[in-house]
CSV table of C-alpha atoms in Angstrom, one decimal:
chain,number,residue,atom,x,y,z
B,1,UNK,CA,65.1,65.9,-20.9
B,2,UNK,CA,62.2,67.0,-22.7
B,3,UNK,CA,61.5,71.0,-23.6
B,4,UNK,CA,59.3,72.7,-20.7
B,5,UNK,CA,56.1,74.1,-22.2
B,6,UNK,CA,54.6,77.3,-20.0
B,7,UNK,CA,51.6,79.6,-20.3
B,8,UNK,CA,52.2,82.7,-20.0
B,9,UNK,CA,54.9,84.9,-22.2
B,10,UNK,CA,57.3,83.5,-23.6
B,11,UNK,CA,61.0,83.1,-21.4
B,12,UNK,CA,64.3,85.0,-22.5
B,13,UNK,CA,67.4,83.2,-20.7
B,14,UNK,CA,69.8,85.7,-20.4
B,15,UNK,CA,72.6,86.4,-18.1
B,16,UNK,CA,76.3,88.3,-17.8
B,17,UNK,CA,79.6,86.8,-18.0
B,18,UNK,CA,79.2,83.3,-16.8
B,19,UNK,CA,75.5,83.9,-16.5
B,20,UNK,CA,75.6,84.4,-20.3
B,21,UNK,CA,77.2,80.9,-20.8
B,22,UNK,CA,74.5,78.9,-18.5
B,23,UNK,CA,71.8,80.9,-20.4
B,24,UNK,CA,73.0,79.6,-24.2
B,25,UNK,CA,73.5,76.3,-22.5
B,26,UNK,CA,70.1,76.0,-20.7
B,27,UNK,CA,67.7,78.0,-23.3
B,28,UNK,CA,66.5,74.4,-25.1
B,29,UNK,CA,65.8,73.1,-22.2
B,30,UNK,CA,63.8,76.0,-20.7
B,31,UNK,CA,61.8,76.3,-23.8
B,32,UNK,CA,63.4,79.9,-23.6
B,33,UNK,CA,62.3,82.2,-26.6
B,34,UNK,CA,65.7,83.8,-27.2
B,35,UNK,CA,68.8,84.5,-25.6
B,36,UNK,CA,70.4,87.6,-23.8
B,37,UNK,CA,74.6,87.2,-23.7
B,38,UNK,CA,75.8,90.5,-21.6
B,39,UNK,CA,79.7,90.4,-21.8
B,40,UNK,CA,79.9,87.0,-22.9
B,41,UNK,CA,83.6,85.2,-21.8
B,42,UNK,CA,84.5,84.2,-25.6
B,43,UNK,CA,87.6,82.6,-24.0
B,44,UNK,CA,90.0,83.1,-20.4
B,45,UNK,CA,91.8,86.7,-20.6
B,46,UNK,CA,95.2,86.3,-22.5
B,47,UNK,CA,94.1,82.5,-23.9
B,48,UNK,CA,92.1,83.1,-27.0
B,49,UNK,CA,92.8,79.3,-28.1
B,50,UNK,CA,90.7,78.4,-25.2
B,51,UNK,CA,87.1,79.8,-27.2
B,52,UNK,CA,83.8,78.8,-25.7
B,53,UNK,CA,82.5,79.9,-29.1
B,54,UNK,CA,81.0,76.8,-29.4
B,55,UNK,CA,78.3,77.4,-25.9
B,56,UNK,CA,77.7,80.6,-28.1
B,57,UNK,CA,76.7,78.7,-31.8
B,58,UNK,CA,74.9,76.2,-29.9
B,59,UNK,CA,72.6,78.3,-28.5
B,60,UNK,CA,69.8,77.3,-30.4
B,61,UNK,CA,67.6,80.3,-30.3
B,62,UNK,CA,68.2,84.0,-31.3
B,63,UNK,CA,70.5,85.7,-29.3
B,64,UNK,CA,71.7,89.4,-28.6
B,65,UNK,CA,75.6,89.3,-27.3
B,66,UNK,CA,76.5,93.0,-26.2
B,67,UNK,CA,80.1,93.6,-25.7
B,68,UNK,CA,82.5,95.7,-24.4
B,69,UNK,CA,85.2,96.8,-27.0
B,70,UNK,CA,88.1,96.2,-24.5
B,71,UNK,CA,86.6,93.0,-23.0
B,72,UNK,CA,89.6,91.1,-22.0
B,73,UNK,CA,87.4,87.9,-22.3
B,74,UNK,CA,87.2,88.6,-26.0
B,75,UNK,CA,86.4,91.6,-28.1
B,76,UNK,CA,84.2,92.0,-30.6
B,77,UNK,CA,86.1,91.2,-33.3
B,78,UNK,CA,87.1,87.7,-32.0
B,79,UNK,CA,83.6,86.6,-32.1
B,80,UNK,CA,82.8,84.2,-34.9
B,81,UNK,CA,80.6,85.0,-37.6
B,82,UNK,CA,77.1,84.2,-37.1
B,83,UNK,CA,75.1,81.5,-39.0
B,84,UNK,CA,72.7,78.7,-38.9
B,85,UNK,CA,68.6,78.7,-38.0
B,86,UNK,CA,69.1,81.1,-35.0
B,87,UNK,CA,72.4,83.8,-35.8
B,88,UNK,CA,73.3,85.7,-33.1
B,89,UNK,CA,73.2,89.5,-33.4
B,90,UNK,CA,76.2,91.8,-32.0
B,91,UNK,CA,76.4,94.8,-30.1
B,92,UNK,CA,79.8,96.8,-29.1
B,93,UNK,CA,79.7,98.8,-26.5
B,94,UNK,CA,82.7,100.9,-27.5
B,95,UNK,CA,85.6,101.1,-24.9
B,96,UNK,CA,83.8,99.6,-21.9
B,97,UNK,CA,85.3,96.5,-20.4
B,98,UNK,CA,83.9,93.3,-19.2
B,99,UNK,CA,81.9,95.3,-16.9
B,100,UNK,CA,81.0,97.4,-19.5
B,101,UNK,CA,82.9,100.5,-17.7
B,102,UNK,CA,84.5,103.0,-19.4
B,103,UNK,CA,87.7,105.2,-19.3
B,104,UNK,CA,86.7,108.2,-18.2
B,105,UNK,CA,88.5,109.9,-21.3
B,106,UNK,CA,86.4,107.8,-23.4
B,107,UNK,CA,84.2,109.3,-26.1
B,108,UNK,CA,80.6,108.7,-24.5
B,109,UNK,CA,80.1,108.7,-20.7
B,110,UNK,CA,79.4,105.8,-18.3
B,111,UNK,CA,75.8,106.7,-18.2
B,112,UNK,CA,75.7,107.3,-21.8
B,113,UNK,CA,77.4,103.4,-22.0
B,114,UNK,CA,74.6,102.0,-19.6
B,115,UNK,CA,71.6,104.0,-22.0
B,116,UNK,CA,73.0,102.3,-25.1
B,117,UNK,CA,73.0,98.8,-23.5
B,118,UNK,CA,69.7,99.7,-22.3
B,119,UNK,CA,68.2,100.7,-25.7
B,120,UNK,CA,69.4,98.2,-27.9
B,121,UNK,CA,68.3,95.5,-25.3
B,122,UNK,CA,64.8,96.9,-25.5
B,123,UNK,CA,64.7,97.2,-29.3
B,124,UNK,CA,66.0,93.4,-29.4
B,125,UNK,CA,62.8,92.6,-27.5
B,126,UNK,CA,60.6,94.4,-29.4
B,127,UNK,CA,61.8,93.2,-32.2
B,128,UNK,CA,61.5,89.5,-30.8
B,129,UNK,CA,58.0,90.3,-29.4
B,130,UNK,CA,57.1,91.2,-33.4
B,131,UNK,CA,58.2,87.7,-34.6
C-alpha cells in the first residue's frame, strides 16, 4: 500500500504499551512524521529472548521511547542501541513501571514522574516541529 499524503500538519503515530508497537508498525504507511513509543513492550516480562526490538528499529521515522526504569517489559538498558536514517531517542523515567508509577519512596513524586514525561514529550515536538 502506498504512503497517505494529507494537508494539514504533519501526523505523529504514537501510542503506550501495545499502542507503541502498532504505532512503529503503522507510521510508513500513515505517512506519520515521527513516532511516540510510551512504555514500549521490548519483550514479554521474565522472556527477554523474546525482543520485539526489531518493530522498534523498523520504525522508519524518528522516534521518542520513554521508559520506566523498572518496566518489567524491558528496562532501559535492554534497549538496543540506536542507528540507521531515523535513531530513536530514549527517555528513563527513573523507578516508574510500565505504567510509569512510582514507589512512593522513590526519589521524585508521581506527579513529578507525569511532568517529566510531559516536558520531554513537548520538547521532542518542538524539536521535530524545527526540522
Amino acid at each position: 500500500m502506498a504512503a497517505l499524503t494529507r494537508p494539514g500538519p504533519p501526523v505523529v503515530a504514537g501510542g503506550r504499551s501495545a499502542g507503541a508497537r502498532v504505532a512503529c508498525r503503522t507510521a510508513v504507511e500513515l505517512d506519520a512524521a515521527a513516532v511516540l513509543a510510551l512504555a514500549f513492550p521490548l519483550h514479554p516480562p521474565g522472556r527477554p529472548e523474546k525482543s520485539r526490538d526489531g518493530e522498534l528499529l523498523a520504525a522508519g521515522r524518528p522516534t521518542l521511547v520513554v521508559q520506566g526504569g523498572r518496566d518489567p517489559f524491558g528496562g532501559p538498558a535492554e534497549f538496543p542501541q540506536p542507528a540507521g536514517e531515523h535513531p530513536y531517542e530514549l527517555v528513563e523515567v527513573a523507578r516508574a513501571d510500565h505504567g510509569f508509577a512510582v514507589p512512593k519512596k522513590a526519589d521524585l513524586t508521581q506527579d513529578e514522574a507525569l511532568a517529566l514525561i510531559t516536558d520531554v514529550v513537548a520538547g521532542w515536538l518542538d524539536r521535530l516541529g524545527d526540522r
